[in-house]
C-alpha cells in the first residue's frame, strides 16, 4: 500500500509541476479565444506528461519487465522443484526437506534400545554392510520413489532388508517402518510444495497489482499534468 501511494503521489506531483511549468512558460496568446487557450494548455500538459512517461519507461524497461515477469518465474521455479524433488535436487530446491532427508534415513536404521542384546547379534557378522554406502543407496531409492510418487514393492522389500540387517528388526516390522518413513518424506515434500506455491501466488498477485497501479498512476499523471498546464496558463494571464 505504501508503494502504491508513493507511486501515485510522485506521478501526480511530477506531472502537475511539469504541466504547470509548460503552461506558465508558454508564449502568451493575445488573440486566441478562452476555450482555445484552455484546449491548448491542456494539450501542452498532456504532451509534457507523455514525453516524461516515455523517457521514464525507456530508463526503467528492465526493472518493469522484471516486476511483471517475476510471477511467471516463481511458478516455473515451483514446477521445477516439484518435478525434480528428491536427493541432491531436493537439497538445493528445498533446503528444509534436504536437511531432513538424512534424518529420515537415520530413522530407518534406528535400533530398538529396549530389545534384548541378542537381537543385535546378527549385526556382528562379517557380512555387516557399509553404513555410508547403504545410506546413499537408500536416499537414491527414496528419491526415485518421490519422483514417481510411489515406492515399488521390490524397493520397499530391499530397503526393509537393509533396515532389518542394521537394526535386528523382523522383516515385517522393517517394511512397516520403511512405509511410515516414506509417507513422512512425502508429507514433508507436500508441505514444501504448498509453501512454494503460496509464495508464487503472492509474487504473481504483487506483480499484477504493480502492473495495475503503474497504469492507474500514469492516468493520474496525465490528468494532473493537463490540469497543471491549464492552471499555469491562467496564472500567466494575471
PDB file of C-alpha atoms in Angstrom:
ATOM      1  CA  UNK A   1       0.000   0.000   0.000  1.00  0.00           C
ATOM      2  CA  UNK A   2       2.823   2.412   0.814  1.00  0.00           C
ATOM      3  CA  UNK A   3       4.424   1.688  -2.575  1.00  0.00           C
ATOM      4  CA  UNK A   4       1.141   2.340  -4.383  1.00  0.00           C
ATOM      5  CA  UNK A   5       0.575   5.621  -2.508  1.00  0.00           C
ATOM      6  CA  UNK A   6       4.139   6.787  -3.130  1.00  0.00           C
ATOM      7  CA  UNK A   7       3.983   5.867  -6.826  1.00  0.00           C
ATOM      8  CA  UNK A   8       0.674   7.715  -7.249  1.00  0.00           C
ATOM      9  CA  UNK A   9       1.924  10.762  -5.328  1.00  0.00           C
ATOM     10  CA  UNK A  10       5.114  11.067  -7.361  1.00  0.00           C
ATOM     11  CA  UNK A  11       3.161  10.778 -10.632  1.00  0.00           C
ATOM     12  CA  UNK A  12       0.677  13.446  -9.560  1.00  0.00           C
ATOM     13  CA  UNK A  13       3.339  15.784  -8.167  1.00  0.00           C
ATOM     14  CA  UNK A  14       5.816  15.417 -11.032  1.00  0.00           C
ATOM     15  CA  UNK A  15       3.187  15.612 -13.775  1.00  0.00           C
ATOM     16  CA  UNK A  16       1.404  18.502 -12.089  1.00  0.00           C
ATOM     17  CA  UNK A  17       4.613  20.538 -11.729  1.00  0.00           C
ATOM     18  CA  UNK A  18       5.702  19.695 -15.288  1.00  0.00           C
ATOM     19  CA  UNK A  19       2.313  20.689 -16.676  1.00  0.00           C
ATOM     20  CA  UNK A  20       2.257  23.902 -14.642  1.00  0.00           C
ATOM     21  CA  UNK A  21       5.670  24.917 -15.996  1.00  0.00           C
ATOM     22  CA  UNK A  22       4.596  24.099 -19.551  1.00  0.00           C
ATOM     23  CA  UNK A  23       1.524  26.308 -19.194  1.00  0.00           C
ATOM     24  CA  UNK A  24       3.247  29.105 -17.316  1.00  0.00           C
ATOM     25  CA  UNK A  25       6.248  29.369 -19.661  1.00  0.00           C
ATOM     26  CA  UNK A  26       4.390  29.129 -22.964  1.00  0.00           C
ATOM     27  CA  UNK A  27       4.100  32.037 -25.365  1.00  0.00           C
ATOM     28  CA  UNK A  28       1.280  34.390 -24.436  1.00  0.00           C
ATOM     29  CA  UNK A  29      -1.573  34.246 -26.908  1.00  0.00           C
ATOM     30  CA  UNK A  30      -3.245  37.618 -27.327  1.00  0.00           C
ATOM     31  CA  UNK A  31      -5.968  36.977 -29.929  1.00  0.00           C
ATOM     32  CA  UNK A  32      -6.932  33.396 -29.049  1.00  0.00           C
ATOM     33  CA  UNK A  33     -10.343  32.728 -27.535  1.00  0.00           C
ATOM     34  CA  UNK A  34     -10.661  31.421 -23.974  1.00  0.00           C
ATOM     35  CA  UNK A  35     -11.844  27.946 -24.981  1.00  0.00           C
ATOM     36  CA  UNK A  36      -8.965  27.583 -27.432  1.00  0.00           C
ATOM     37  CA  UNK A  37      -6.469  28.679 -24.771  1.00  0.00           C
ATOM     38  CA  UNK A  38      -7.861  26.045 -22.382  1.00  0.00           C
ATOM     39  CA  UNK A  39      -7.580  23.360 -25.058  1.00  0.00           C
ATOM     40  CA  UNK A  40      -4.009  24.316 -25.995  1.00  0.00           C
ATOM     41  CA  UNK A  41      -2.889  24.430 -22.361  1.00  0.00           C
ATOM     42  CA  UNK A  42      -4.440  21.015 -21.753  1.00  0.00           C
ATOM     43  CA  UNK A  43      -2.651  19.637 -24.825  1.00  0.00           C
ATOM     44  CA  UNK A  44       0.681  21.107 -23.664  1.00  0.00           C
ATOM     45  CA  UNK A  45       0.272  19.481 -20.267  1.00  0.00           C
ATOM     46  CA  UNK A  46      -0.649  16.133 -21.789  1.00  0.00           C
ATOM     47  CA  UNK A  47       2.321  16.234 -24.168  1.00  0.00           C
ATOM     48  CA  UNK A  48       4.645  17.101 -21.274  1.00  0.00           C
ATOM     49  CA  UNK A  49       3.369  14.094 -19.330  1.00  0.00           C
ATOM     50  CA  UNK A  50       3.632  11.804 -22.392  1.00  0.00           C
ATOM     51  CA  UNK A  51       7.247  12.767 -23.101  1.00  0.00           C
ATOM     52  CA  UNK A  52       8.211  12.329 -19.440  1.00  0.00           C
ATOM     53  CA  UNK A  53       6.461   8.934 -19.346  1.00  0.00           C
ATOM     54  CA  UNK A  54       8.270   7.743 -22.480  1.00  0.00           C
ATOM     55  CA  UNK A  55      11.638   8.770 -21.032  1.00  0.00           C
ATOM     56  CA  UNK A  56      10.846   7.071 -17.727  1.00  0.00           C
ATOM     57  CA  UNK A  57       9.708   3.883 -19.475  1.00  0.00           C
ATOM     58  CA  UNK A  58      12.873   3.848 -21.585  1.00  0.00           C
ATOM     59  CA  UNK A  59      15.046   4.146 -18.467  1.00  0.00           C
ATOM     60  CA  UNK A  60      13.102   1.603 -16.407  1.00  0.00           C
ATOM     61  CA  UNK A  61      12.274  -1.019 -19.045  1.00  0.00           C
ATOM     62  CA  UNK A  62      14.441  -3.667 -17.393  1.00  0.00           C
ATOM     63  CA  UNK A  63      13.018  -3.046 -13.915  1.00  0.00           C
ATOM     64  CA  UNK A  64       9.387  -3.041 -15.049  1.00  0.00           C
ATOM     65  CA  UNK A  65       9.872  -6.214 -17.086  1.00  0.00           C
ATOM     66  CA  UNK A  66      11.422  -7.897 -14.066  1.00  0.00           C
ATOM     67  CA  UNK A  67       8.428  -6.973 -11.881  1.00  0.00           C
ATOM     68  CA  UNK A  68       5.867  -8.148 -14.413  1.00  0.00           C
ATOM     69  CA  UNK A  69       7.603 -11.471 -15.185  1.00  0.00           C
ATOM     70  CA  UNK A  70       8.625 -12.369 -11.643  1.00  0.00           C
ATOM     71  CA  UNK A  71       5.352 -14.212 -11.005  1.00  0.00           C
ATOM     72  CA  UNK A  72       5.929 -16.473 -14.009  1.00  0.00           C
ATOM     73  CA  UNK A  73       9.496 -17.166 -12.961  1.00  0.00           C
ATOM     74  CA  UNK A  74       8.338 -18.119  -9.469  1.00  0.00           C
ATOM     75  CA  UNK A  75       5.738 -20.501 -10.909  1.00  0.00           C
ATOM     76  CA  UNK A  76       8.374 -22.096 -13.147  1.00  0.00           C
ATOM     77  CA  UNK A  77      10.656 -22.477 -10.140  1.00  0.00           C
ATOM     78  CA  UNK A  78       7.894 -24.268  -8.231  1.00  0.00           C
ATOM     79  CA  UNK A  79       7.270 -26.610 -11.157  1.00  0.00           C
ATOM     80  CA  UNK A  80      10.977 -27.419 -11.384  1.00  0.00           C
ATOM     81  CA  UNK A  81      11.180 -28.075  -7.669  1.00  0.00           C
ATOM     82  CA  UNK A  82       8.241 -30.475  -7.733  1.00  0.00           C
ATOM     83  CA  UNK A  83       9.395 -32.280 -10.877  1.00  0.00           C
ATOM     84  CA  UNK A  84      12.960 -32.823  -9.642  1.00  0.00           C
ATOM     85  CA  UNK A  85      12.288 -33.294  -5.949  1.00  0.00           C
ATOM     86  CA  UNK A  86      14.495 -35.829  -4.234  1.00  0.00           C
ATOM     87  CA  UNK A  87      18.128 -36.321  -3.216  1.00  0.00           C
ATOM     88  CA  UNK A  88      20.564 -33.532  -4.015  1.00  0.00           C
ATOM     89  CA  UNK A  89      17.992 -31.701  -6.127  1.00  0.00           C
ATOM     90  CA  UNK A  90      15.695 -31.506  -3.143  1.00  0.00           C
ATOM     91  CA  UNK A  91      18.543 -30.165  -1.020  1.00  0.00           C
ATOM     92  CA  UNK A  92      19.111 -27.346  -3.496  1.00  0.00           C
ATOM     93  CA  UNK A  93      15.481 -26.536  -4.254  1.00  0.00           C
ATOM     94  CA  UNK A  94      14.005 -27.159  -0.794  1.00  0.00           C
ATOM     95  CA  UNK A  95      16.647 -26.969   1.950  1.00  0.00           C
ATOM     96  CA  UNK A  96      14.195 -27.819   4.716  1.00  0.00           C
ATOM     97  CA  UNK A  97      13.392 -31.191   3.116  1.00  0.00           C
ATOM     98  CA  UNK A  98      17.007 -31.892   2.137  1.00  0.00           C
ATOM     99  CA  UNK A  99      18.183 -31.378   5.703  1.00  0.00           C
ATOM    100  CA  UNK A 100      15.523 -33.796   6.938  1.00  0.00           C
ATOM    101  CA  UNK A 101      16.305 -36.483   4.332  1.00  0.00           C
ATOM    102  CA  UNK A 102      19.327 -37.676   6.329  1.00  0.00           C
ATOM    103  CA  UNK A 103      17.152 -37.667   9.426  1.00  0.00           C
ATOM    104  CA  UNK A 104      14.542 -39.842   7.709  1.00  0.00           C
ATOM    105  CA  UNK A 105      17.224 -42.308   6.592  1.00  0.00           C
ATOM    106  CA  UNK A 106      18.730 -42.396  10.087  1.00  0.00           C
ATOM    107  CA  UNK A 107      15.258 -43.139  11.410  1.00  0.00           C
ATOM    108  CA  UNK A 108      15.103 -46.181   9.154  1.00  0.00           C
ATOM    109  CA  UNK A 109      18.212 -47.690  10.723  1.00  0.00           C
ATOM    110  CA  UNK A 110      17.445 -46.709  14.293  1.00  0.00           C
ATOM    111  CA  UNK A 111      17.903 -49.608  16.714  1.00  0.00           C
ATOM    112  CA  UNK A 112      15.323 -50.546  19.303  1.00  0.00           C
ATOM    113  CA  UNK A 113      17.230 -49.994  22.551  1.00  0.00           C
ATOM    114  CA  UNK A 114      14.520 -51.730  24.562  1.00  0.00           C
ATOM    115  CA  UNK A 115      15.094 -55.022  22.738  1.00  0.00           C
ATOM    116  CA  UNK A 116      17.305 -57.719  24.205  1.00  0.00           C
ATOM    117  CA  UNK A 117      21.011 -57.718  23.385  1.00  0.00           C
ATOM    118  CA  UNK A 118      20.571 -60.963  21.489  1.00  0.00           C
ATOM    119  CA  UNK A 119      18.519 -59.189  18.854  1.00  0.00           C
ATOM    120  CA  UNK A 120      21.620 -57.331  17.707  1.00  0.00           C
ATOM    121  CA  UNK A 121      23.895 -60.334  17.374  1.00  0.00           C
ATOM    122  CA  UNK A 122      23.136 -60.645  13.689  1.00  0.00           C
ATOM    123  CA  UNK A 123      24.984 -57.378  13.046  1.00  0.00           C
ATOM    124  CA  UNK A 124      28.313 -58.669  14.397  1.00  0.00           C
ATOM    125  CA  UNK A 125      28.903 -60.997  11.468  1.00  0.00           C
ATOM    126  CA  UNK A 126      31.466 -60.448   8.737  1.00  0.00           C
ATOM    127  CA  UNK A 127      28.691 -59.564   6.269  1.00  0.00           C
ATOM    128  CA  UNK A 128      27.899 -56.260   8.026  1.00  0.00           C
ATOM    129  CA  UNK A 129      27.021 -53.654   5.362  1.00  0.00           C
ATOM    130  CA  UNK A 130      28.769 -50.328   4.945  1.00  0.00           C
ATOM    131  CA  UNK A 131      26.633 -47.651   6.598  1.00  0.00           C
ATOM    132  CA  UNK A 132      27.614 -44.791   4.318  1.00  0.00           C
ATOM    133  CA  UNK A 133      27.027 -46.783   1.131  1.00  0.00           C
ATOM    134  CA  UNK A 134      23.691 -48.130   2.312  1.00  0.00           C
ATOM    135  CA  UNK A 135      22.530 -44.662   3.379  1.00  0.00           C
ATOM    136  CA  UNK A 136      23.372 -43.246  -0.054  1.00  0.00           C
ATOM    137  CA  UNK A 137      21.627 -46.141  -1.747  1.00  0.00           C
ATOM    138  CA  UNK A 138      18.520 -45.691   0.338  1.00  0.00           C
ATOM    139  CA  UNK A 139      18.481 -41.954  -0.434  1.00  0.00           C
ATOM    140  CA  UNK A 140      18.559 -42.765  -4.137  1.00  0.00           C
ATOM    141  CA  UNK A 141      15.741 -45.282  -3.728  1.00  0.00           C
ATOM    142  CA  UNK A 142      13.597 -42.831  -1.765  1.00  0.00           C
ATOM    143  CA  UNK A 143      14.365 -40.060  -4.261  1.00  0.00           C
ATOM    144  CA  UNK A 144      13.165 -42.244  -7.116  1.00  0.00           C
ATOM    145  CA  UNK A 145      10.034 -43.071  -5.150  1.00  0.00           C
ATOM    146  CA  UNK A 146       9.390 -39.363  -4.580  1.00  0.00           C
ATOM    147  CA  UNK A 147       9.732 -38.613  -8.289  1.00  0.00           C
ATOM    148  CA  UNK A 148       7.348 -41.437  -9.246  1.00  0.00           C
ATOM    149  CA  UNK A 149       5.137 -40.787  -6.167  1.00  0.00           C
ATOM    150  CA  UNK A 150       5.212 -44.484  -5.276  1.00  0.00           C
ATOM    151  CA  UNK A 151       7.758 -46.797  -3.675  1.00  0.00           C
ATOM    152  CA  UNK A 152       7.812 -50.091  -5.657  1.00  0.00           C
ATOM    153  CA  UNK A 153       7.294 -53.223  -3.632  1.00  0.00           C
ATOM    154  CA  UNK A 154      10.727 -54.625  -4.576  1.00  0.00           C
ATOM    155  CA  UNK A 155      12.402 -51.396  -3.420  1.00  0.00           C
ATOM    156  CA  UNK A 156      10.424 -51.430  -0.192  1.00  0.00           C
ATOM    157  CA  UNK A 157      11.393 -55.038   0.433  1.00  0.00           C
ATOM    158  CA  UNK A 158      15.059 -54.371  -0.326  1.00  0.00           C
ATOM    159  CA  UNK A 159      15.227 -51.325   1.950  1.00  0.00           C
ATOM    160  CA  UNK A 160      13.449 -53.290   4.648  1.00  0.00           C
ATOM    161  CA  UNK A 161      16.127 -55.985   4.379  1.00  0.00           C
ATOM    162  CA  UNK A 162      18.826 -53.365   4.919  1.00  0.00           C
ATOM    163  CA  UNK A 163      16.921 -51.981   7.890  1.00  0.00           C
ATOM    164  CA  UNK A 164      16.494 -55.463   9.338  1.00  0.00           C
ATOM    165  CA  UNK A 165      20.227 -56.148   8.965  1.00  0.00           C
ATOM    166  CA  UNK A 166      21.185 -52.890  10.619  1.00  0.00           C
ATOM    167  CA  UNK A 167      18.625 -52.915  13.427  1.00  0.00           C
ATOM    168  CA  UNK A 168      17.850 -56.574  14.045  1.00  0.00           C
ATOM    169  CA  UNK A 169      14.160 -55.990  13.396  1.00  0.00           C
ATOM    170  CA  UNK A 170      11.871 -58.559  11.854  1.00  0.00           C
ATOM    171  CA  UNK A 171      11.329 -58.182   8.097  1.00  0.00           C
ATOM    172  CA  UNK A 172       7.633 -57.360   8.527  1.00  0.00           C
ATOM    173  CA  UNK A 173       8.366 -54.665  11.119  1.00  0.00           C
ATOM    174  CA  UNK A 174      11.132 -53.246   8.922  1.00  0.00           C
ATOM    175  CA  UNK A 175       8.749 -52.969   5.964  1.00  0.00           C
ATOM    176  CA  UNK A 176       6.245 -51.125   8.156  1.00  0.00           C
ATOM    177  CA  UNK A 177       8.970 -48.705   9.214  1.00  0.00           C
ATOM    178  CA  UNK A 178      10.027 -48.136   5.589  1.00  0.00           C
ATOM    179  CA  UNK A 179       6.436 -47.387   4.608  1.00  0.00           C
ATOM    180  CA  UNK A 180       5.988 -44.998   7.544  1.00  0.00           C
ATOM    181  CA  UNK A 181       9.208 -43.116   6.797  1.00  0.00           C
ATOM    182  CA  UNK A 182       8.386 -42.849   3.103  1.00  0.00           C
ATOM    183  CA  UNK A 183       4.973 -41.416   3.981  1.00  0.00           C
ATOM    184  CA  UNK A 184       6.682 -38.841   6.209  1.00  0.00           C
ATOM    185  CA  UNK A 185       9.040 -37.853   3.388  1.00  0.00           C
ATOM    186  CA  UNK A 186       6.094 -37.394   1.011  1.00  0.00           C
ATOM    187  CA  UNK A 187       4.211 -35.347   3.609  1.00  0.00           C
ATOM    188  CA  UNK A 188       7.240 -33.110   4.122  1.00  0.00           C
ATOM    189  CA  UNK A 189       7.632 -32.644   0.382  1.00  0.00           C
ATOM    190  CA  UNK A 190       3.962 -31.724   0.084  1.00  0.00           C
ATOM    191  CA  UNK A 191       4.440 -29.062   2.776  1.00  0.00           C
ATOM    192  CA  UNK A 192       7.376 -27.625   0.838  1.00  0.00           C
ATOM    193  CA  UNK A 193       5.339 -27.686  -2.389  1.00  0.00           C
ATOM    194  CA  UNK A 194       2.387 -25.907  -0.767  1.00  0.00           C
ATOM    195  CA  UNK A 195       4.666 -23.259   0.740  1.00  0.00           C
ATOM    196  CA  UNK A 196       6.376 -22.682  -2.615  1.00  0.00           C
ATOM    197  CA  UNK A 197       3.037 -22.388  -4.412  1.00  0.00           C
ATOM    198  CA  UNK A 198       1.778 -19.906  -1.825  1.00  0.00           C
ATOM    199  CA  UNK A 199       4.930 -17.827  -2.314  1.00  0.00           C
ATOM    200  CA  UNK A 200       4.495 -17.972  -6.102  1.00  0.00           C
ATOM    201  CA  UNK A 201       0.861 -16.869  -5.773  1.00  0.00           C
ATOM    202  CA  UNK A 202       1.903 -13.921  -3.621  1.00  0.00           C
ATOM    203  CA  UNK A 203       4.501 -12.877  -6.176  1.00  0.00           C
ATOM    204  CA  UNK A 204       2.000 -13.191  -9.025  1.00  0.00           C
ATOM    205  CA  UNK A 205      -0.554 -11.093  -7.148  1.00  0.00           C
ATOM    206  CA  UNK A 206       2.062  -8.473  -6.312  1.00  0.00           C
ATOM    207  CA  UNK A 207       3.113  -8.372  -9.967  1.00  0.00           C
ATOM    208  CA  UNK A 208      -0.498  -7.935 -11.098  1.00  0.00           C
ATOM    209  CA  UNK A 209      -1.119  -5.172  -8.579  1.00  0.00           C
ATOM    210  CA  UNK A 210       2.108  -3.450  -9.586  1.00  0.00           C
ATOM    211  CA  UNK A 211       1.176  -3.519 -13.282  1.00  0.00           C
ATOM    212  CA  UNK A 212      -2.346  -2.280 -12.497  1.00  0.00           C
ATOM    213  CA  UNK A 213      -1.209   0.593 -10.305  1.00  0.00           C
ATOM    214  CA  UNK A 214       1.510   1.584 -12.765  1.00  0.00           C
ATOM    215  CA  UNK A 215      -1.291   2.130 -15.282  1.00  0.00           C
ATOM    216  CA  UNK A 216      -3.573   3.904 -12.794  1.00  0.00           C
ATOM    217  CA  UNK A 217      -0.785   6.208 -11.610  1.00  0.00           C
ATOM    218  CA  UNK A 218       0.033   7.096 -15.234  1.00  0.00           C
ATOM    219  CA  UNK A 219      -3.609   8.041 -15.815  1.00  0.00           C
ATOM    220  CA  UNK A 220      -3.475  10.245 -12.726  1.00  0.00           C
ATOM    221  CA  UNK A 221      -0.290  11.770 -14.087  1.00  0.00           C
ATOM    222  CA  UNK A 222      -1.913  12.539 -17.456  1.00  0.00           C
ATOM    223  CA  UNK A 223      -4.890  14.191 -15.769  1.00  0.00           C
ATOM    224  CA  UNK A 224      -2.903  16.314 -13.323  1.00  0.00           C
ATOM    225  CA  UNK A 225      -0.335  17.194 -15.991  1.00  0.00           C
ATOM    226  CA  UNK A 226      -3.093  18.615 -18.167  1.00  0.00           C
ATOM    227  CA  UNK A 227      -4.751  20.290 -15.184  1.00  0.00           C
ATOM    228  CA  UNK A 228      -1.446  21.824 -14.070  1.00  0.00           C
ATOM    229  CA  UNK A 229      -0.782  23.221 -17.556  1.00  0.00           C
ATOM    230  CA  UNK A 230      -4.231  24.777 -17.695  1.00  0.00           C
ATOM    231  CA  UNK A 231      -3.727  26.359 -14.272  1.00  0.00           C
ATOM    232  CA  UNK A 232      -0.271  27.615 -15.223  1.00  0.00           C
ATOM    233  CA  UNK A 233      -1.648  29.163 -18.423  1.00  0.00           C
ATOM    234  CA  UNK A 234      -4.309  31.009 -16.466  1.00  0.00           C
ATOM    235  CA  UNK A 235      -1.733  32.261 -13.970  1.00  0.00           C
ATOM    236  CA  UNK A 236       0.270  33.685 -16.867  1.00  0.00           C
ATOM    237  CA  UNK A 237      -2.576  35.999 -17.812  1.00  0.00           C
ATOM    238  CA  UNK A 238      -2.862  37.539 -14.319  1.00  0.00           C
TER     239      UNK A 238
END
